[in-house]
C-alpha cells in the first residue's frame, strides 16, 4: 500500500518459516491486538491468523528510511507488516 505522499509504504507478508529481523525484536505486543491489526491489512485475501504464539516488533534505519516490522508468530509461520517511512 502506498499513501498519497509517497513517503510511506507498507507490505503485508506471510512466511512459512520464522523470519529473522535485521535487529533484535523490541518487545512483545498483546497478541489479540496484533492479530487484528495484521488481519485488517489483508483485507483483499480475507486470511485469518490461527495458532498464534506471540507478537513482537522490530525497527531499523537504512538509506534514510525507517523500517518497522510487526510480526505475529504462529505454529505454521510468521505474518508480518513492514512499513517504511522516509526520515525527515
PDB file of N, CA, C and O in Angstrom, residues 21-76:
ATOM      1  N   UNK A  21      14.799 -10.819  11.780  1.00  0.00           N
ATOM      2  CA  UNK A  21      14.818  -9.368  11.638  1.00  0.00           C
ATOM      3  C   UNK A  21      16.270  -8.871  11.573  1.00  0.00           C
ATOM      4  O   UNK A  21      17.163  -9.504  12.132  1.00  0.00           O
ATOM      5  N   UNK A  22      16.501  -7.730  10.907  1.00  0.00           N
ATOM      6  CA  UNK A  22      17.862  -7.186  10.836  1.00  0.00           C
ATOM      7  C   UNK A  22      18.398  -6.744  12.200  1.00  0.00           C
ATOM      8  O   UNK A  22      19.594  -6.615  12.381  1.00  0.00           O
ATOM      9  N   UNK A  23      17.510  -6.490  13.133  1.00  0.00           N
ATOM     10  CA  UNK A  23      17.903  -6.147  14.508  1.00  0.00           C
ATOM     11  C   UNK A  23      17.035  -6.964  15.457  1.00  0.00           C
ATOM     12  O   UNK A  23      16.028  -7.543  15.063  1.00  0.00           O
ATOM     13  N   UNK A  24      17.435  -6.973  16.719  1.00  0.00           N
ATOM     14  CA  UNK A  24      16.694  -7.740  17.732  1.00  0.00           C
ATOM     15  C   UNK A  24      15.241  -7.280  17.832  1.00  0.00           C
ATOM     16  O   UNK A  24      14.934  -6.117  17.619  1.00  0.00           O
ATOM     17  N   UNK A  25      14.372  -8.217  18.200  1.00  0.00           N
ATOM     18  CA  UNK A  25      12.990  -7.820  18.442  1.00  0.00           C
ATOM     19  C   UNK A  25      12.953  -6.933  19.676  1.00  0.00           C
ATOM     20  O   UNK A  25      13.746  -7.088  20.597  1.00  0.00           O
ATOM     21  N   UNK A  26      12.032  -5.960  19.656  1.00  0.00           N
ATOM     22  CA  UNK A  26      11.993  -4.940  20.703  1.00  0.00           C
ATOM     23  C   UNK A  26      11.143  -5.323  21.906  1.00  0.00           C
ATOM     24  O   UNK A  26      11.548  -5.119  23.026  1.00  0.00           O
ATOM     25  N   UNK A  27       9.954  -5.787  21.644  1.00  0.00           N
ATOM     26  CA  UNK A  27       9.026  -6.063  22.739  1.00  0.00           C
ATOM     27  C   UNK A  27       7.942  -6.978  22.213  1.00  0.00           C
ATOM     28  O   UNK A  27       7.779  -7.127  21.009  1.00  0.00           O
ATOM     29  N   UNK A  28       7.225  -7.513  23.126  1.00  0.00           N
ATOM     30  CA  UNK A  28       6.066  -8.317  22.720  1.00  0.00           C
ATOM     31  C   UNK A  28       4.818  -7.484  22.903  1.00  0.00           C
ATOM     32  O   UNK A  28       4.686  -6.745  23.859  1.00  0.00           O
ATOM     33  N   UNK A  29       3.921  -7.601  21.958  1.00  0.00           N
ATOM     34  CA  UNK A  29       2.666  -6.870  21.992  1.00  0.00           C
ATOM     35  C   UNK A  29       1.545  -7.786  22.437  1.00  0.00           C
ATOM     36  O   UNK A  29       1.663  -9.006  22.338  1.00  0.00           O
ATOM     37  N   UNK A  30       0.410  -7.195  22.863  1.00  0.00           N
ATOM     38  CA  UNK A  30      -0.768  -8.024  23.127  1.00  0.00           C
ATOM     39  C   UNK A  30      -1.137  -8.782  21.852  1.00  0.00           C
ATOM     40  O   UNK A  30      -1.350  -8.183  20.795  1.00  0.00           O
ATOM     41  N   UNK A  31      -1.165 -10.061  21.932  1.00  0.00           N
ATOM     42  CA  UNK A  31      -1.335 -10.924  20.769  1.00  0.00           C
ATOM     43  C   UNK A  31      -2.624 -10.628  19.999  1.00  0.00           C
ATOM     44  O   UNK A  31      -2.600 -10.485  18.776  1.00  0.00           O
ATOM     45  N   UNK A  32      -3.740 -10.526  20.691  1.00  0.00           N
ATOM     46  CA  UNK A  32      -5.016 -10.307  20.007  1.00  0.00           C
ATOM     47  C   UNK A  32      -5.030  -8.986  19.237  1.00  0.00           C
ATOM     48  O   UNK A  32      -5.581  -8.920  18.141  1.00  0.00           O
ATOM     49  N   UNK A  33      -4.422  -7.944  19.792  1.00  0.00           N
ATOM     50  CA  UNK A  33      -4.375  -6.646  19.096  1.00  0.00           C
ATOM     51  C   UNK A  33      -3.565  -6.751  17.805  1.00  0.00           C
ATOM     52  O   UNK A  33      -3.958  -6.207  16.774  1.00  0.00           O
ATOM     53  N   UNK A  34      -2.445  -7.421  17.855  1.00  0.00           N
ATOM     54  CA  UNK A  34      -1.601  -7.554  16.664  1.00  0.00           C
ATOM     55  C   UNK A  34      -2.260  -8.435  15.605  1.00  0.00           C
ATOM     56  O   UNK A  34      -2.139  -8.166  14.411  1.00  0.00           O
ATOM     57  N   UNK A  35      -2.945  -9.479  16.033  1.00  0.00           N
ATOM     58  CA  UNK A  35      -3.663 -10.329  15.076  1.00  0.00           C
ATOM     59  C   UNK A  35      -4.705  -9.493  14.338  1.00  0.00           C
ATOM     60  O   UNK A  35      -4.782  -9.527  13.108  1.00  0.00           O
ATOM     61  N   UNK A  36      -5.480  -8.701  15.068  1.00  0.00           N
ATOM     62  CA  UNK A  36      -6.497  -7.848  14.438  1.00  0.00           C
ATOM     63  C   UNK A  36      -5.851  -6.858  13.473  1.00  0.00           C
ATOM     64  O   UNK A  36      -6.365  -6.629  12.378  1.00  0.00           O
ATOM     65  N   UNK A  37      -4.729  -6.253  13.893  1.00  0.00           N
ATOM     66  CA  UNK A  37      -4.054  -5.274  13.040  1.00  0.00           C
ATOM     67  C   UNK A  37      -3.581  -5.916  11.735  1.00  0.00           C
ATOM     68  O   UNK A  37      -3.861  -5.424  10.647  1.00  0.00           O
ATOM     69  N   UNK A  38      -2.882  -7.030  11.831  1.00  0.00           N
ATOM     70  CA  UNK A  38      -2.339  -7.667  10.626  1.00  0.00           C
ATOM     71  C   UNK A  38      -3.465  -8.198   9.746  1.00  0.00           C
ATOM     72  O   UNK A  38      -3.434  -8.029   8.530  1.00  0.00           O
ATOM     73  N   UNK A  39      -4.473  -8.815  10.334  1.00  0.00           N
ATOM     74  CA  UNK A  39      -5.611  -9.288   9.533  1.00  0.00           C
ATOM     75  C   UNK A  39      -6.302  -8.133   8.814  1.00  0.00           C
ATOM     76  O   UNK A  39      -6.751  -8.282   7.681  1.00  0.00           O
ATOM     77  N   UNK A  40      -6.352  -6.969   9.444  1.00  0.00           N
ATOM     78  CA  UNK A  40      -7.006  -5.820   8.805  1.00  0.00           C
ATOM     79  C   UNK A  40      -6.238  -5.333   7.574  1.00  0.00           C
ATOM     80  O   UNK A  40      -6.829  -4.742   6.674  1.00  0.00           O
ATOM     81  N   UNK A  41      -4.946  -5.602   7.517  1.00  0.00           N
ATOM     82  CA  UNK A  41      -4.154  -5.199   6.347  1.00  0.00           C
ATOM     83  C   UNK A  41      -4.272  -6.209   5.214  1.00  0.00           C
ATOM     84  O   UNK A  41      -3.834  -5.936   4.100  1.00  0.00           O
ATOM     85  N   UNK A  42      -4.853  -7.374   5.495  1.00  0.00           N
ATOM     86  CA  UNK A  42      -5.011  -8.422   4.483  1.00  0.00           C
ATOM     87  C   UNK A  42      -6.449  -8.432   3.952  1.00  0.00           C
ATOM     88  O   UNK A  42      -6.984  -9.478   3.611  1.00  0.00           O
ATOM     89  N   UNK A  43      -7.073  -7.272   3.845  1.00  0.00           N
ATOM     90  CA  UNK A  43      -8.493  -7.189   3.505  1.00  0.00           C
ATOM     91  C   UNK A  43      -8.838  -7.808   2.152  1.00  0.00           C
ATOM     92  O   UNK A  43      -9.925  -8.301   1.972  1.00  0.00           O
ATOM     93  N   UNK A  44      -7.926  -7.826   1.219  1.00  0.00           N
ATOM     94  CA  UNK A  44      -8.237  -8.386  -0.102  1.00  0.00           C
ATOM     95  C   UNK A  44      -8.267  -9.912  -0.113  1.00  0.00           C
ATOM     96  O   UNK A  44      -8.979 -10.516  -0.897  1.00  0.00           O
ATOM     97  N   UNK A  45      -7.461 -10.539   0.747  1.00  0.00           N
ATOM     98  CA  UNK A  45      -7.402 -12.002   0.715  1.00  0.00           C
ATOM     99  C   UNK A  45      -8.172 -12.666   1.851  1.00  0.00           C
ATOM    100  O   UNK A  45      -8.307 -13.871   1.875  1.00  0.00           O
ATOM    101  N   UNK A  46      -8.660 -11.892   2.783  1.00  0.00           N
ATOM    102  CA  UNK A  46      -9.517 -12.395   3.866  1.00  0.00           C
ATOM    103  C   UNK A  46      -8.911 -13.596   4.603  1.00  0.00           C
ATOM    104  O   UNK A  46      -9.567 -14.573   4.877  1.00  0.00           O
ATOM    105  N   UNK A  47      -7.637 -13.529   4.892  1.00  0.00           N
ATOM    106  CA  UNK A  47      -6.968 -14.605   5.612  1.00  0.00           C
ATOM    107  C   UNK A  47      -7.138 -14.416   7.118  1.00  0.00           C
ATOM    108  O   UNK A  47      -7.154 -13.296   7.600  1.00  0.00           O
ATOM    109  N   UNK A  48      -7.247 -15.499   7.830  1.00  0.00           N
ATOM    110  CA  UNK A  48      -7.336 -15.469   9.284  1.00  0.00           C
ATOM    111  C   UNK A  48      -6.076 -16.103   9.861  1.00  0.00           C
ATOM    112  O   UNK A  48      -5.611 -17.133   9.386  1.00  0.00           O
ATOM    113  N   UNK A  49      -5.543 -15.466  10.887  1.00  0.00           N
ATOM    114  CA  UNK A  49      -4.349 -15.986  11.566  1.00  0.00           C
ATOM    115  C   UNK A  49      -4.809 -16.959  12.641  1.00  0.00           C
ATOM    116  O   UNK A  49      -5.645 -16.618  13.482  1.00  0.00           O
ATOM    117  N   UNK A  50      -4.279 -18.176  12.602  1.00  0.00           N
ATOM    118  CA  UNK A  50      -4.648 -19.168  13.612  1.00  0.00           C
ATOM    119  C   UNK A  50      -3.386 -19.739  14.248  1.00  0.00           C
ATOM    120  O   UNK A  50      -2.297 -19.651  13.700  1.00  0.00           O
ATOM    121  N   UNK A  51      -3.557 -20.316  15.406  1.00  0.00           N
ATOM    122  CA  UNK A  51      -2.485 -20.942  16.181  1.00  0.00           C
ATOM    123  C   UNK A  51      -1.329 -19.980  16.440  1.00  0.00           C
ATOM    124  O   UNK A  51      -0.155 -20.344  16.384  1.00  0.00           O
ATOM    125  N   UNK A  52      -1.685 -18.724  16.762  1.00  0.00           N
ATOM    126  CA  UNK A  52      -0.675 -17.704  17.063  1.00  0.00           C
ATOM    127  C   UNK A  52      -0.005 -18.006  18.396  1.00  0.00           C
ATOM    128  O   UNK A  52      -0.642 -18.483  19.339  1.00  0.00           O
ATOM    129  N   UNK A  53       1.298 -17.723  18.459  1.00  0.00           N
ATOM    130  CA  UNK A  53       2.072 -17.961  19.671  1.00  0.00           C
ATOM    131  C   UNK A  53       2.393 -16.655  20.396  1.00  0.00           C
ATOM    132  O   UNK A  53       2.201 -16.552  21.584  1.00  0.00           O
ATOM    133  N   UNK A  54       2.936 -15.659  19.683  1.00  0.00           N
ATOM    134  CA  UNK A  54       3.227 -14.356  20.271  1.00  0.00           C
ATOM    135  C   UNK A  54       3.442 -13.332  19.166  1.00  0.00           C
ATOM    136  O   UNK A  54       3.533 -13.679  17.992  1.00  0.00           O
ATOM    137  N   UNK A  55       3.503 -12.057  19.590  1.00  0.00           N
ATOM    138  CA  UNK A  55       3.679 -10.951  18.645  1.00  0.00           C
ATOM    139  C   UNK A  55       4.813 -10.058  19.137  1.00  0.00           C
ATOM    140  O   UNK A  55       5.008  -9.894  20.344  1.00  0.00           O
ATOM    141  N   UNK A  56       5.541  -9.463  18.191  1.00  0.00           N
ATOM    142  CA  UNK A  56       6.629  -8.544  18.535  1.00  0.00           C
ATOM    143  C   UNK A  56       6.851  -7.573  17.387  1.00  0.00           C
ATOM    144  O   UNK A  56       6.247  -7.693  16.331  1.00  0.00           O
ATOM    145  N   UNK A  57       7.704  -6.583  17.633  1.00  0.00           N
ATOM    146  CA  UNK A  57       8.063  -5.668  16.560  1.00  0.00           C
ATOM    147  C   UNK A  57       9.562  -5.465  16.548  1.00  0.00           C
ATOM    148  O   UNK A  57      10.270  -5.767  17.506  1.00  0.00           O
ATOM    149  N   UNK A  58      10.035  -4.952  15.440  1.00  0.00           N
ATOM    150  CA  UNK A  58      11.437  -4.627  15.270  1.00  0.00           C
ATOM    151  C   UNK A  58      11.500  -3.378  14.405  1.00  0.00           C
ATOM    152  O   UNK A  58      10.656  -3.196  13.516  1.00  0.00           O
ATOM    153  N   UNK A  59      12.436  -2.486  14.674  1.00  0.00           N
ATOM    154  CA  UNK A  59      12.607  -1.344  13.784  1.00  0.00           C
ATOM    155  C   UNK A  59      14.084  -1.080  13.544  1.00  0.00           C
ATOM    156  O   UNK A  59      14.930  -1.447  14.340  1.00  0.00           O
ATOM    157  N   UNK A  60      14.368  -0.490  12.389  1.00  0.00           N
ATOM    158  CA  UNK A  60      15.744  -0.218  11.996  1.00  0.00           C
ATOM    159  C   UNK A  60      15.765   0.909  10.975  1.00  0.00           C
ATOM    160  O   UNK A  60      14.745   1.284  10.417  1.00  0.00           O
ATOM    161  N   UNK A  61      16.956   1.453  10.749  1.00  0.00           N
ATOM    162  CA  UNK A  61      17.163   2.526   9.778  1.00  0.00           C
ATOM    163  C   UNK A  61      18.120   2.054   8.692  1.00  0.00           C
ATOM    164  O   UNK A  61      19.092   1.371   8.977  1.00  0.00           O
ATOM    165  N   UNK A  62      17.840   2.478   7.460  1.00  0.00           N
ATOM    166  CA  UNK A  62      18.735   2.165   6.352  1.00  0.00           C
ATOM    167  C   UNK A  62      18.451   3.117   5.202  1.00  0.00           C
ATOM    168  O   UNK A  62      17.293   3.323   4.832  1.00  0.00           O
ATOM    169  N   UNK A  63      19.504   3.689   4.632  1.00  0.00           N
ATOM    170  CA  UNK A  63      19.407   4.557   3.444  1.00  0.00           C
ATOM    171  C   UNK A  63      18.364   5.661   3.597  1.00  0.00           C
ATOM    172  O   UNK A  63      17.540   5.878   2.723  1.00  0.00           O
ATOM    173  N   UNK A  64      18.397   6.358   4.723  1.00  0.00           N
ATOM    174  CA  UNK A  64      17.476   7.473   5.001  1.00  0.00           C
ATOM    175  C   UNK A  64      16.016   7.055   5.137  1.00  0.00           C
ATOM    176  O   UNK A  64      15.107   7.856   4.937  1.00  0.00           O
ATOM    177  N   UNK A  65      15.788   5.809   5.461  1.00  0.00           N
ATOM    178  CA  UNK A  65      14.444   5.314   5.714  1.00  0.00           C
ATOM    179  C   UNK A  65      14.391   4.649   7.087  1.00  0.00           C
ATOM    180  O   UNK A  65      15.378   4.099   7.562  1.00  0.00           O
ATOM    181  N   UNK A  66      13.221   4.692   7.681  1.00  0.00           N
ATOM    182  CA  UNK A  66      12.949   3.978   8.927  1.00  0.00           C
ATOM    183  C   UNK A  66      12.009   2.831   8.568  1.00  0.00           C
ATOM    184  O   UNK A  66      10.998   3.032   7.886  1.00  0.00           O
ATOM    185  N   UNK A  67      12.349   1.640   9.001  1.00  0.00           N
ATOM    186  CA  UNK A  67      11.527   0.464   8.770  1.00  0.00           C
ATOM    187  C   UNK A  67      10.999  -0.038  10.114  1.00  0.00           C
ATOM    188  O   UNK A  67      11.699   0.018  11.119  1.00  0.00           O
ATOM    189  N   UNK A  68       9.775  -0.547  10.085  1.00  0.00           N
ATOM    190  CA  UNK A  68       9.193  -1.147  11.276  1.00  0.00           C
ATOM    191  C   UNK A  68       8.438  -2.386  10.843  1.00  0.00           C
ATOM    192  O   UNK A  68       7.653  -2.345   9.899  1.00  0.00           O
ATOM    193  N   UNK A  69       8.681  -3.478  11.542  1.00  0.00           N
ATOM    194  CA  UNK A  69       8.005  -4.743  11.248  1.00  0.00           C
ATOM    195  C   UNK A  69       7.208  -5.170  12.475  1.00  0.00           C
ATOM    196  O   UNK A  69       7.748  -5.249  13.572  1.00  0.00           O
ATOM    197  N   UNK A  70       5.929  -5.423  12.274  1.00  0.00           N
ATOM    198  CA  UNK A  70       5.063  -6.016  13.291  1.00  0.00           C
ATOM    199  C   UNK A  70       4.873  -7.467  12.885  1.00  0.00           C
ATOM    200  O   UNK A  70       4.495  -7.746  11.744  1.00  0.00           O
ATOM    201  N   UNK A  71       5.139  -8.368  13.821  1.00  0.00           N
ATOM    202  CA  UNK A  71       5.153  -9.799  13.496  1.00  0.00           C
ATOM    203  C   UNK A  71       4.250 -10.569  14.446  1.00  0.00           C
ATOM    204  O   UNK A  71       4.266 -10.338  15.657  1.00  0.00           O
ATOM    205  N   UNK A  72       3.478 -11.491  13.883  1.00  0.00           N
ATOM    206  CA  UNK A  72       2.758 -12.492  14.687  1.00  0.00           C
ATOM    207  C   UNK A  72       3.326 -13.836  14.280  1.00  0.00           C
ATOM    208  O   UNK A  72       3.281 -14.230  13.118  1.00  0.00           O
ATOM    209  N   UNK A  73       3.905 -14.513  15.235  1.00  0.00           N
ATOM    210  CA  UNK A  73       4.489 -15.839  15.006  1.00  0.00           C
ATOM    211  C   UNK A  73       3.439 -16.883  15.319  1.00  0.00           C
ATOM    212  O   UNK A  73       2.805 -16.856  16.367  1.00  0.00           O
ATOM    213  N   UNK A  74       3.261 -17.829  14.378  1.00  0.00           N
ATOM    214  CA  UNK A  74       2.294 -18.916  14.563  1.00  0.00           C
ATOM    215  C   UNK A  74       3.031 -20.251  14.485  1.00  0.00           C
ATOM    216  O   UNK A  74       4.229 -20.294  14.180  1.00  0.00           O
ATOM    217  N   UNK A  75       2.301 -21.322  14.702  1.00  0.00           N
ATOM    218  CA  UNK A  75       2.898 -22.656  14.588  1.00  0.00           C
ATOM    219  C   UNK A  75       3.299 -22.973  13.148  1.00  0.00           C
ATOM    220  O   UNK A  75       4.148 -23.820  12.913  1.00  0.00           O
ATOM    221  N   UNK A  76       2.695 -22.260  12.186  1.00  0.00           N
ATOM    222  CA  UNK A  76       2.937 -22.580  10.772  1.00  0.00           C
ATOM    223  C   UNK A  76       3.656 -21.482  10.005  1.00  0.00           C
ATOM    224  O   UNK A  76       3.689 -21.527   8.777  1.00  0.00           O
TER     225      UNK A  76
END
